[in-house]
Coordinates of C-alpha atoms and ligand atoms in Angstrom, one line a residue:
X255 CA -10.0 40.7 36.5
X256 CA -13.0 38.8 35.3
X257 CA -13.6 35.6 37.2
X258 CA -15.4 33.6 34.5
X259 CA -16.1 34.3 30.8
X260 CA -19.3 32.6 29.9
X261 CA -19.7 31.9 26.1
X262 CA -23.3 31.7 25.0
X263 CA -24.0 30.5 21.4
X264 CA -26.8 31.7 19.2
X265 CA -28.9 28.5 19.8
X266 CA -28.4 28.7 23.6
X267 CA -30.7 31.5 24.4
X268 CA -32.1 30.0 27.6
X269 CA -31.8 31.7 30.9
X270 CA -31.5 28.4 32.7
X271 CA -28.6 27.3 30.3
X272 CA -26.0 25.2 32.1
X273 CA -23.3 27.7 31.3
X274 CA -25.2 30.4 33.1
X275 CA -26.5 28.3 36.1
X276 CA -23.9 29.7 38.6
X277 CA -23.5 33.1 36.9
X278 CA -22.2 35.8 39.3
X279 CA -23.2 39.2 37.8
X280 CA -20.6 40.9 40.0
X281 CA -17.6 38.9 38.7
X282 CA -18.5 37.3 35.4
X283 CA -18.9 38.4 31.8
X284 CA -21.2 36.8 29.2
X285 CA -19.7 36.7 25.7
X286 CA -22.0 36.5 22.7
X287 CA -20.7 36.9 19.1
X288 CA -22.3 37.1 15.7
X289 CA -19.8 35.6 13.3
X290 CA -19.7 35.3 9.5
X291 CA -18.5 31.7 9.8
X292 CA -22.0 30.8 11.2
X293 CA -24.1 33.0 9.0
X294 CA -22.4 31.8 5.8
X295 CA -21.2 28.2 6.2
X296 CA -24.3 27.4 4.2
X297 CA -26.5 30.0 2.5
X298 CA -29.2 30.1 5.2
X299 CA -32.7 31.4 4.5
X300 CA -32.7 35.2 5.3
X301 CA -35.5 34.7 7.9
X302 CA -33.4 32.1 9.7
X303 CA -30.5 34.5 10.0
X304 CA -32.8 37.3 11.1
X305 CA -34.5 35.2 13.7
X306 CA -31.2 34.1 15.3
X307 CA -29.5 37.5 15.3
X308 CA -32.6 39.3 16.6
X309 CA -33.2 36.7 19.3
X310 CA -29.5 36.9 20.3
X311 CA -29.7 40.7 20.6
X312 CA -32.9 40.5 22.6
X313 CA -31.4 37.8 24.9
X314 CA -28.3 40.0 25.5
X315 CA -30.6 43.0 26.4
X316 CA -32.6 40.8 28.8
X317 CA -29.4 39.7 30.6
X318 CA -28.2 43.3 30.8
X319 CA -31.5 44.4 32.3
X320 CA -30.8 41.8 35.0
X321 CA -27.5 43.5 35.8
X322 CA -25.3 41.0 33.8
X323 CA -22.3 42.4 31.8
X324 CA -22.6 41.2 28.3
X325 CA -19.8 41.6 25.8
X326 CA -21.6 41.4 22.5
X327 CA -19.9 41.4 19.1
X328 CA -22.1 42.3 16.2
X329 CA -21.8 41.0 12.7
X330 CA -20.8 44.4 11.2
X331 CA -18.4 45.4 14.0
X332 CA -15.2 46.4 12.3
X333 CA -12.8 44.2 14.3
X334 CA -15.0 41.1 14.1
X335 CA -12.8 38.1 13.0
X336 CA -16.0 36.1 12.1
X337 CA -14.8 33.0 13.9
X338 CA -15.9 31.6 17.3
X339 CA -12.4 30.7 18.3
X340 CA -10.8 33.9 17.3
X341 CA -13.5 36.0 18.9
X342 CA -13.1 34.0 22.1
X343 CA -9.3 34.7 22.0
X344 CA -9.9 38.4 21.5
X345 CA -12.4 38.4 24.5
X346 CA -9.8 36.6 26.7
X347 CA -7.3 39.4 25.9
X348 CA -9.9 42.0 26.7
X349 CA -11.2 40.6 30.0
X350 CA -8.4 38.3 31.2
X351 CA -10.8 35.7 32.8
X352 CA -9.6 33.0 35.2
X353 CA -11.6 30.4 33.3
X354 CA -14.1 29.9 30.5
X355 CA -17.5 28.1 30.8
X356 CA -19.6 27.0 27.9
X357 CA -22.5 24.6 27.2
X358 CA -21.8 21.8 24.7
X359 CA -22.8 22.9 21.2
X360 CA -25.5 21.4 19.0
X361 CA -23.2 20.6 16.1
X362 CA -20.2 18.4 15.6
X363 CA -18.4 21.1 13.7
X364 CA -18.5 23.5 16.7
X365 CA -17.7 20.7 19.1
X366 CA -14.5 19.9 17.3
X367 CA -13.6 23.6 17.5
X368 CA -14.4 23.8 21.3
X369 CA -12.2 20.9 22.2
X370 CA -9.1 22.8 21.2
X371 CA -9.9 25.9 23.3
X372 CA -8.3 24.8 26.5
X373 CA -4.9 24.1 24.9
X374 CA -5.1 27.0 22.5
X375 CA -5.9 29.6 25.2
X376 CA -4.0 28.0 28.0
X377 CA -6.9 28.5 30.3
X378 CA -9.3 26.1 32.1
X379 CA -12.3 25.6 29.8
X380 CA -15.4 23.9 31.3
X381 CA -17.8 22.5 28.7
X382 CA -21.1 21.5 30.4
X383 CA -23.8 19.1 29.2
X384 CA -26.8 20.7 27.5
X385 CA -29.5 19.8 30.0
X386 CA -32.3 21.3 27.9
X387 CA -32.8 17.8 26.5
X388 CA -34.6 15.0 28.3
X389 CA -31.9 12.5 27.3
X390 CA -28.2 13.6 27.6
X391 CA -25.6 12.4 25.1
X392 CA -24.1 10.1 27.8
X393 CA -27.6 8.7 28.6
X394 CA -28.3 8.0 25.0
X395 CA -25.0 6.2 24.6
X396 CA -25.9 4.0 27.6
X397 CA -29.3 3.2 26.0
X398 CA -27.4 2.2 22.8
X399 CA -25.3 -0.2 24.9
X400 CA -28.5 -1.6 26.5
X401 CA -30.0 -2.1 23.1
X402 CA -32.8 0.3 23.6
X403 CA -32.3 2.6 20.7
X404 CA -32.7 0.2 17.8
X405 CA -36.0 1.9 16.9
X406 CA -37.5 5.2 17.9
X407 CA -40.6 3.5 19.3
X408 CA -38.6 1.6 22.1
X409 CA -36.6 4.6 23.0
X410 CA -39.8 6.7 23.2
X411 CA -41.5 4.2 25.5
X412 CA -38.4 4.2 27.7
X413 CA -38.6 8.0 27.8
X414 CA -42.3 7.9 28.7
X415 CA -41.5 5.6 31.6
X416 CA -38.6 7.7 32.8
X417 CA -40.4 11.0 32.7
X418 CA -43.9 9.7 33.7
X419 CA -45.3 11.9 30.8
X420 CA -48.8 10.6 29.9
X421 CA -48.4 7.6 32.2
X422 CA -51.0 6.4 34.6
X423 CA -49.9 4.0 37.4
X424 CA -47.0 2.9 35.3
X425 CA -49.1 2.2 32.2
X426 CA -49.5 4.5 29.1
X427 CA -52.5 6.8 29.4
X428 CA -55.4 5.4 27.4
X429 CA -54.0 1.9 27.4
X430 CA -51.8 2.4 24.3
X431 CA -48.4 3.9 23.5
X432 CA -49.6 5.6 20.3
X433 CA -52.8 6.5 18.5
X434 CA -51.4 6.9 15.0
X435 CA -54.4 5.2 13.5
X436 CA -56.5 8.2 14.6
X437 CA -53.9 10.7 13.3
X438 CA -54.0 10.1 9.6
X439 CA -57.1 11.9 8.5
X440 CA -57.2 14.1 5.4
X441 CA -58.8 17.5 5.8
X442 CA -62.6 17.5 5.5
X443 CA -64.1 20.2 3.2
X444 CA -64.9 23.4 5.0
X445 CA -62.8 22.8 8.1
X446 CA -61.4 26.2 9.2
X447 CA -57.8 26.5 10.2
X448 CA -56.7 28.8 12.9
X449 CA -55.3 32.3 12.2
X450 CA -51.6 32.0 13.2
X451 CA -49.9 34.4 15.5
X452 CA -47.2 36.6 14.0
X453 CA -45.0 39.2 15.8
X454 CA -44.5 42.7 14.6
X455 CA -40.7 43.6 14.4
X456 CA -39.5 46.0 17.1
X457 CA -36.6 48.4 16.7
X458 CA -34.0 45.7 17.4
X459 CA -35.6 43.3 14.8
X460 CA -35.9 46.1 12.2
X461 CA -32.2 46.8 12.5
X462 CA -31.4 43.1 12.0
X463 CA -33.8 42.9 9.1
X464 CA -32.0 45.8 7.4
X465 CA -28.6 44.1 8.0
X466 CA -29.8 40.8 6.6
X467 CA -31.5 42.4 3.6
X468 CA -28.2 44.2 2.8
X469 CA -25.9 41.2 3.3
X470 CA -27.9 38.1 2.4
X471 CA -30.3 39.1 -0.3
X472 CA -28.8 36.5 -2.7
X473 CA -29.8 33.6 -0.4
X474 CA -33.0 31.6 -1.3
X475 CA -36.0 32.9 0.6
X476 CA -38.2 35.9 1.3
X477 CA -37.5 38.2 4.2
X478 CA -40.7 40.3 3.8
X479 CA -43.4 39.2 6.2
X480 CA -40.9 38.2 8.9
X481 CA -43.1 37.4 11.9
X482 CA -41.2 35.0 14.1
X483 CA -41.1 35.4 17.9
X484 CA -37.7 36.7 18.9
X485 CA -38.0 36.8 22.7
X486 CA -39.0 34.2 25.3
X487 CA -42.1 36.2 26.2
X488 CA -43.2 36.1 22.5
X489 CA -42.4 32.5 22.1
X490 CA -44.5 31.7 25.2
X491 CA -47.4 33.6 23.7
X492 CA -47.0 31.5 20.5
X493 CA -47.0 28.3 22.5
X494 CA -50.1 29.3 24.4
X495 CA -51.8 30.1 21.1
X496 CA -50.9 26.7 19.8
X497 CA -52.0 24.8 22.9
X498 CA -55.4 26.6 22.9
X499 CA -56.3 26.9 19.2
X500 CA -54.4 24.1 17.4
X501 CA -53.4 21.3 19.8
X502 CA -57.0 19.9 20.1
X503 CA -57.1 19.2 16.3
X504 CA -53.3 18.6 15.9
X505 CA -53.5 14.8 16.0
X506 CA -56.4 14.3 13.6
X507 CA -54.8 16.3 10.7
X508 CA -51.1 15.8 11.6
X509 CA -50.4 14.3 8.2
X510 CA -52.7 16.4 6.1
X511 CA -51.7 18.9 3.4
X512 CA -53.8 21.6 1.7
X513 CA -53.2 24.1 -1.1
X514 CA -52.6 27.6 0.3
X515 CA -52.5 26.3 3.9
X516 CA -48.9 26.7 5.1
X517 CA -49.4 25.8 8.7
X518 CA -52.7 23.9 9.4
X519 CA -52.6 22.8 13.1
X520 CA -48.9 22.5 13.5
X521 CA -46.9 24.0 16.4
X522 CA -44.6 26.4 14.6
X523 CA -42.4 26.1 17.6
X524 CA -39.3 24.2 16.4
X525 CA -37.2 27.3 15.8
X526 CA -38.0 28.4 19.4
X527 CA -37.1 25.0 20.8
X528 CA -33.9 24.8 18.8
X529 CA -32.6 28.2 19.7
X530 CA -33.7 27.9 23.4
X531 CA -36.6 30.4 23.7
X532 CA -38.7 27.4 24.7
X533 CA -37.6 24.2 26.4
X534 CA -38.7 20.7 25.5
X535 CA -39.7 20.1 29.1
X536 CA -42.1 23.0 29.4
X537 CA -43.7 22.3 26.0
X538 CA -44.3 18.6 26.8
X539 CA -45.5 19.3 30.3
X540 CA -48.0 21.9 29.1
X541 CA -49.3 19.7 26.4
X542 CA -49.8 16.8 28.9
X543 CA -51.5 19.3 31.3
X544 CA -53.9 20.2 28.5
X545 CA -54.9 16.5 28.3
X546 CA -55.2 16.2 32.1
X547 CA -57.5 19.3 32.1
X548 CA -59.7 17.9 29.3
X549 CA -58.7 20.7 26.9
X550 CA -57.1 18.4 24.2
X551 CA -57.8 14.7 23.4
X552 CA -55.2 12.0 24.0
X553 CA -54.5 11.2 20.3
X554 CA -53.5 14.9 19.8
X555 CA -51.4 15.2 22.9
X556 CA -49.7 11.9 22.6
X557 CA -49.0 12.6 18.9
X558 CA -47.4 15.9 19.8
X559 CA -45.4 14.7 22.8
X560 CA -44.1 11.8 20.7
X561 CA -42.6 14.3 18.2
X562 CA -40.6 16.0 20.9
X563 CA -39.9 13.4 23.6
X564 CA -39.6 10.7 21.0
X565 CA -38.4 11.9 17.6
X566 CA -36.5 15.1 18.6
X567 CA -34.6 13.4 21.4
X568 CA -34.0 10.2 19.3
X569 CA -32.5 12.1 16.3
X570 CA -30.2 14.0 18.6
X571 CA -29.0 10.8 20.2
X572 CA -28.4 9.2 16.8
X573 CA -26.5 12.3 15.7
X574 CA -24.1 12.4 18.6
X575 CA -23.6 8.6 18.7
X576 CA -23.0 8.2 15.0
X577 CA -21.1 11.4 14.0
X578 CA -18.7 12.1 12.4
X579 CA -18.9 8.9 10.2
X580 CA -22.7 9.1 9.9
X581 CA -22.6 11.8 7.2
X582 CA -20.3 9.7 5.0
X583 CA -22.6 6.8 4.3
X584 CA -24.6 6.6 1.0
X585 CA -26.3 3.2 1.3
X586 CA -28.4 3.6 -1.9
X587 CA -25.4 5.0 -3.8
X588 CA -27.6 8.0 -4.8
X589 CA -25.7 10.5 -7.1
X590 CA -28.1 12.8 -8.9
X591 CA -27.7 16.6 -8.6
X592 CA -30.5 18.4 -6.8
X593 CA -33.0 19.6 -9.4
X594 CA -33.3 23.4 -10.0
X595 CA -37.0 23.3 -8.9
X596 CA -35.8 23.1 -5.2
X597 CA -34.4 26.6 -5.7
X598 CA -37.6 27.9 -7.2
X599 CA -37.3 27.0 -10.9
X600 CA -40.7 26.4 -12.3
X601 CA -42.3 23.0 -12.1
X602 CA -45.7 21.6 -13.2
X603 CA -45.7 19.3 -10.2
X604 CA -48.3 21.1 -8.0
X605 CA -47.2 19.4 -4.8
X606 CA -43.5 20.4 -5.2
X607 CA -44.3 24.0 -6.2
X608 CA -46.7 24.3 -3.1
X609 CA -44.1 22.9 -0.6
X610 CA -41.1 24.8 -2.1
X611 CA -43.2 28.0 -2.4
X612 CA -44.2 27.8 1.3
X613 CA -40.5 27.2 2.2
X614 CA -39.4 30.2 0.3
X615 CA -42.1 32.5 1.8
X616 CA -41.9 31.3 5.4
X617 CA -38.6 29.4 6.0
X618 CA -41.1 26.7 7.1
X619 CA -42.9 23.6 5.8
X620 CA -44.6 21.1 8.0
X621 CA -43.3 17.6 8.6
X622 CA -45.4 15.8 5.9
X623 CA -44.4 18.3 3.3
X624 CA -40.8 17.8 4.2
X625 CA -41.0 14.0 4.4
X626 CA -43.5 12.9 1.8
X627 CA -43.2 15.6 -0.9
X628 CA -39.7 17.3 -1.1
X629 CA -38.0 14.4 0.7
X630 CA -39.9 11.7 -1.1
X631 CA -39.0 13.2 -4.5
X632 CA -35.3 13.4 -3.6
X633 CA -35.3 9.8 -2.4
X634 CA -37.1 8.5 -5.5
X635 CA -35.0 10.6 -7.9
X636 CA -31.8 9.4 -6.2
X637 CA -30.4 12.8 -5.3
X638 CA -27.0 12.7 -3.7
X639 CA -27.5 12.9 0.1
X640 CA -25.0 15.7 0.7
X641 CA -26.9 18.0 -1.8
X642 CA -30.4 17.4 -0.3
X643 CA -29.0 17.7 3.2
X644 CA -27.5 21.0 2.5
X645 CA -30.8 22.2 1.0
X646 CA -32.7 21.3 4.2
X647 CA -30.1 22.9 6.3
X648 CA -30.3 26.1 4.4
X649 CA -34.0 26.7 3.8
X650 CA -35.7 26.1 7.2
X651 CA -35.7 28.5 10.2
X652 CA -35.4 25.5 12.5
X653 CA -32.5 23.8 10.7
X654 CA -29.5 22.9 12.8
X655 CA -27.4 19.9 11.8
X656 CA -28.1 17.8 14.9
X657 CA -31.8 17.6 14.0
X658 CA -31.7 18.2 10.2
X659 CA -29.1 15.6 9.3
X660 CA -30.7 12.4 10.9
X661 CA -34.0 13.5 9.4
X662 CA -32.7 13.9 5.9
X663 CA -29.8 11.4 5.8
X664 CA -31.6 8.7 7.7
X665 CA -35.4 9.2 7.6
X666 CA -35.7 10.6 4.1
X667 CA -32.8 9.3 2.1
X668 CA -32.2 5.9 3.9
X669 CA -28.5 6.8 3.3
X670 CA -27.6 5.3 6.7
X671 CA -28.8 1.8 5.6
X672 CA -31.6 1.7 8.2
X673 CA -30.0 3.1 11.5
X674 CA -32.8 5.6 11.9
X675 CA -35.8 3.9 10.2
X676 CA -36.3 0.3 9.2
X677 CA -37.4 1.2 5.6
X678 CA -37.4 4.2 3.3
X679 CA -40.6 6.4 3.4
X680 CA -41.0 6.0 -0.4
X681 CA -44.5 6.6 -1.8
X682 CA -46.2 7.1 -5.1
X683 CA -48.6 9.9 -6.1
X684 CA -51.6 8.1 -4.5
X685 CA -50.3 8.9 -1.0
X686 CA -50.0 12.6 -1.8
X687 CA -53.4 12.5 -3.3
X688 CA -54.9 10.8 -0.2
X689 CA -53.3 13.3 2.2
X690 CA -53.8 16.6 0.2
X691 CA -55.8 18.4 -2.5
X692 CA -52.7 19.1 -4.6
X693 CA -53.4 16.6 -7.3
X694 CA -56.7 18.2 -8.2
X695 CA -55.0 21.2 -9.7
X696 CA -51.9 19.5 -11.0
X697 CA -51.0 19.4 -14.7
X698 CA -49.9 15.8 -14.4
X699 CA -52.4 12.9 -14.3
X700 CA -52.4 10.8 -11.1
X701 CA -54.3 8.0 -12.9
X702 CA -51.6 7.6 -15.6
X703 CA -48.7 5.4 -14.4
X704 CA -46.2 6.0 -17.1
X705 CA -45.6 8.5 -20.0
X706 CA -45.2 12.2 -20.3
X707 CA -48.6 13.1 -18.8
X708 CA -48.3 10.7 -15.8
X709 CA -47.6 11.9 -12.3
X710 CA -43.8 11.6 -11.9
X711 CA -44.2 10.2 -8.4
X712 CA -45.9 7.1 -9.9
X713 CA -43.1 5.9 -12.2
X714 CA -40.3 7.2 -10.0
X715 CA -41.6 5.1 -7.2
X716 CA -41.5 1.9 -9.1
X717 CA -38.2 2.8 -10.7
X718 CA -36.8 3.4 -7.3
X719 CA -37.8 -0.1 -6.2
X720 CA -36.4 -1.6 -9.4
X721 CA -33.1 0.3 -9.1
X722 CA -32.6 -0.6 -5.4
X723 CA -33.9 -4.2 -5.5
X724 CA -30.5 -5.6 -4.5
X725 CA -30.4 -3.4 -1.4
X726 CA -34.1 -3.3 -0.4
X727 CA -35.6 -6.4 -1.9
X728 CA -35.0 -8.5 1.2
X729 CA -36.3 -5.9 3.6
X730 CA -39.1 -7.7 5.4
X731 CA -41.1 -4.5 5.8
X732 CA -41.1 -4.1 2.0
X733 CA -42.0 -7.7 1.3
X734 CA -45.5 -6.9 0.0
X735 CA -44.5 -4.1 -2.3
X736 CA -41.6 -6.1 -3.8
X737 CA -44.1 -8.9 -4.2
X738 CA -46.2 -6.6 -6.4
X739 CA -43.1 -5.4 -8.3
X740 CA -42.2 -9.0 -9.1
X741 CA -45.6 -9.6 -10.6
X742 CA -45.0 -6.8 -13.2
X743 CA -44.0 -8.0 -16.6
X744 CA -40.7 -7.2 -18.2
X745 CA -42.4 -4.8 -20.6
X746 CA -44.1 -2.9 -17.7
X747 CA -40.7 -2.6 -15.9
X748 CA -39.1 -1.3 -19.1
X749 CA -41.8 1.3 -19.5
X750 CA -41.4 2.5 -15.9
X751 CA -37.6 2.7 -16.4
X752 CA -37.9 4.6 -19.7
X753 CA -40.4 7.1 -18.2
X754 CA -38.1 7.7 -15.2
X755 CA -35.1 8.2 -17.5
X756 CA -37.0 10.5 -19.8
X757 CA -38.2 12.7 -16.8
X758 CA -34.9 12.7 -14.9
X759 CA -32.3 12.7 -17.7
X760 CA -34.3 14.1 -20.6
X761 CA -34.5 10.9 -22.6
X762 CA -37.2 9.9 -25.1
X763 CA -40.7 9.4 -23.8
X764 CA -42.2 6.0 -24.2
Ligands
FAD807 C1 -36.5 16.0 5.8 C2 -36.8 16.6 7.1 C3 -36.0 17.6 7.6 C4 -36.3 18.1 8.9 N1 -35.4 19.1 9.4 C5 -35.7 19.6 10.6 C6 -34.8 20.6 11.1 O1 -33.9 21.0 10.5 N2 -35.1 21.1 12.4 C7 -36.2 20.6 13.1 O2 -36.4 21.1 14.2 N3 -37.0 19.7 12.6 C8 -36.8 19.1 11.4 N4 -37.6 18.2 10.9 C9 -38.7 17.7 11.8 C10 -40.0 18.4 11.6 O3 -40.4 18.4 10.2 C11 -40.0 19.8 12.2 O4 -39.5 19.7 13.5 C12 -41.4 20.4 12.2 O5 -41.9 20.4 10.9 C13 -41.4 21.7 12.8 O6 -42.6 22.4 12.7 P1 -43.6 22.5 14.0 O7 -42.9 23.1 15.1 O8 -44.8 23.1 13.4 O9 -43.8 21.0 14.3 P2 -45.1 20.1 14.9 O10 -45.6 19.3 13.8 O11 -46.0 21.0 15.6 O12 -44.3 19.2 15.9 C14 -44.0 19.6 17.2 C15 -42.5 19.5 17.5 O13 -42.0 18.2 17.4 C16 -40.6 18.2 17.0 N5 -40.5 17.3 15.9 C17 -41.5 16.8 15.1 N6 -41.0 15.9 14.2 C18 -39.6 15.8 14.5 C19 -38.6 15.1 13.9 N7 -38.8 14.2 12.9 N8 -37.3 15.3 14.3 C20 -37.1 16.2 15.3 N9 -38.1 16.9 16.0 C21 -39.3 16.7 15.5 C22 -40.3 19.6 16.6 O14 -39.5 20.2 17.7 C23 -41.6 20.3 16.5 O15 -41.6 21.6 16.8 C24 -37.4 17.6 9.7 C25 -38.2 16.6 9.1 C26 -37.9 16.1 7.9 C27 -38.8 15.0 7.4
SF4_808 S1 -50.4 14.4 -9.6 FE1 -48.3 13.8 -8.8 S2 -47.0 15.6 -9.2 FE2 -49.1 16.3 -9.3 S3 -49.6 17.0 -7.3 FE3 -50.3 14.9 -7.4 S4 -48.6 13.8 -6.6 FE4 -47.8 15.8 -7.1

């Protein structure tokens, strides 16, 4: 009889996972399952499915090499029921364990499922905290009670103090908590970007690629050129490459965008962090060490650590303290359908076609492309939150609901009424022009503010402010911009509204 059945999910591929911490290879069995419910609950980008399945199969192999018995159910196994709960029930029948141990899942949907296991299976089920995060779900809830999570910035400072990361004698290194002012440069002409590390598929990955090509070829996204790391060893190589070749310049050009440059100086590590090939602790500590060793400047290292210790932990905390109601809010009452260009329909907007094209090719776009181009457009156009949330969940290799949802629902769409960010990140075309070279080759005119030839971001921006004046007009962080709107004449406002209507609904052009 098996002592313990240890259930490991596809985003828990970490050898030090809490569910495996006291694993006894002589008496225990690790269960891993590829189920249709997970590959198909949204139409994931094929590269995302291939990454997760290949990384799962490699992880199982690594455990087996260490003498662990792994019961692994593949997607195309004939008896596969394609549900976590049913596969667990089948495995219980096969192995007759005395108890089940798992680590809490990343998503509410799976958490709800897990909570029924003990009564459904009539067996002790221990669900352990996921200690791969700096801030546990309980800890975050306590910080909420202590009023320390109102804004990411205060939470982040608290986390810096607690971890001692980039702290010197109790004070932030360099005498400031952030160096954002240094991190908003546009790319200078002629600056070379590093050649990014890609990984050649081995036999396991090739088999997965064939499976994915056969089953999911109608999902948005290219599978060719798949080059993600699928083992811990490869992910560590990718991290070393980032630390050495990209981190020193990461801060300066963190917000920059350039035609044909899909990655710039970004980490490309979110998929590895999110499925467990890398841990947040090791990534932050290595970046801080690069600063201590004089290999990367403070503005870069602090900017990078803030994304992980600050934003990543903060959005997870928001997700778990606000769900399940979080997803229901629609503060701005946005109702429009997601435009077809998000699925690759042709558009003359250069910025949108660049960002969506990169997404299709790579299952990746960097933060500013997600926030200030595709996100900004959805916000200004008033796309229904559920539709744009689903898009982000489908198209990125790193997309898991706990991190995707607060970023889209809160940061981009302001649908939570300001729980995550104090104001929407709305911007007109001039922001995109400042941070990229997209506008230079765009068919639309950035200078024109309304009319058929004008950059749509220009009139959509003002139209958004007009349409949401009752909800945002009193927001003290938007005082200046509403001041400018109020100086516009009635005729100007009408022209803006007519242009927005013509563009979005196909009305007459002014
Ligand atoms: C609309 C929108 C949707 C997003 N959806 C996801 C998602 O589904 N999954 C995901 O991991 N990230 C998401 N992000 C955050 C961020 O865009 C990605 O983490 C980042 O682009 C990943 O690329 P990178 O590893 O090159 O990041 P880098 O720019 O190198 O940043 C380093 C790391 O910081 C973390 N990070 C940075 N920003 C955030 C953030 N806002 N929230 C959480 N972690 C952050 C990531 O782990 C990332 O790997 C989203 C952001 C926006 C605006
Ligand atoms: S002009 Fe407007 S639509 Fe064209 S690339 Fe610039 S911001 Fe995008």
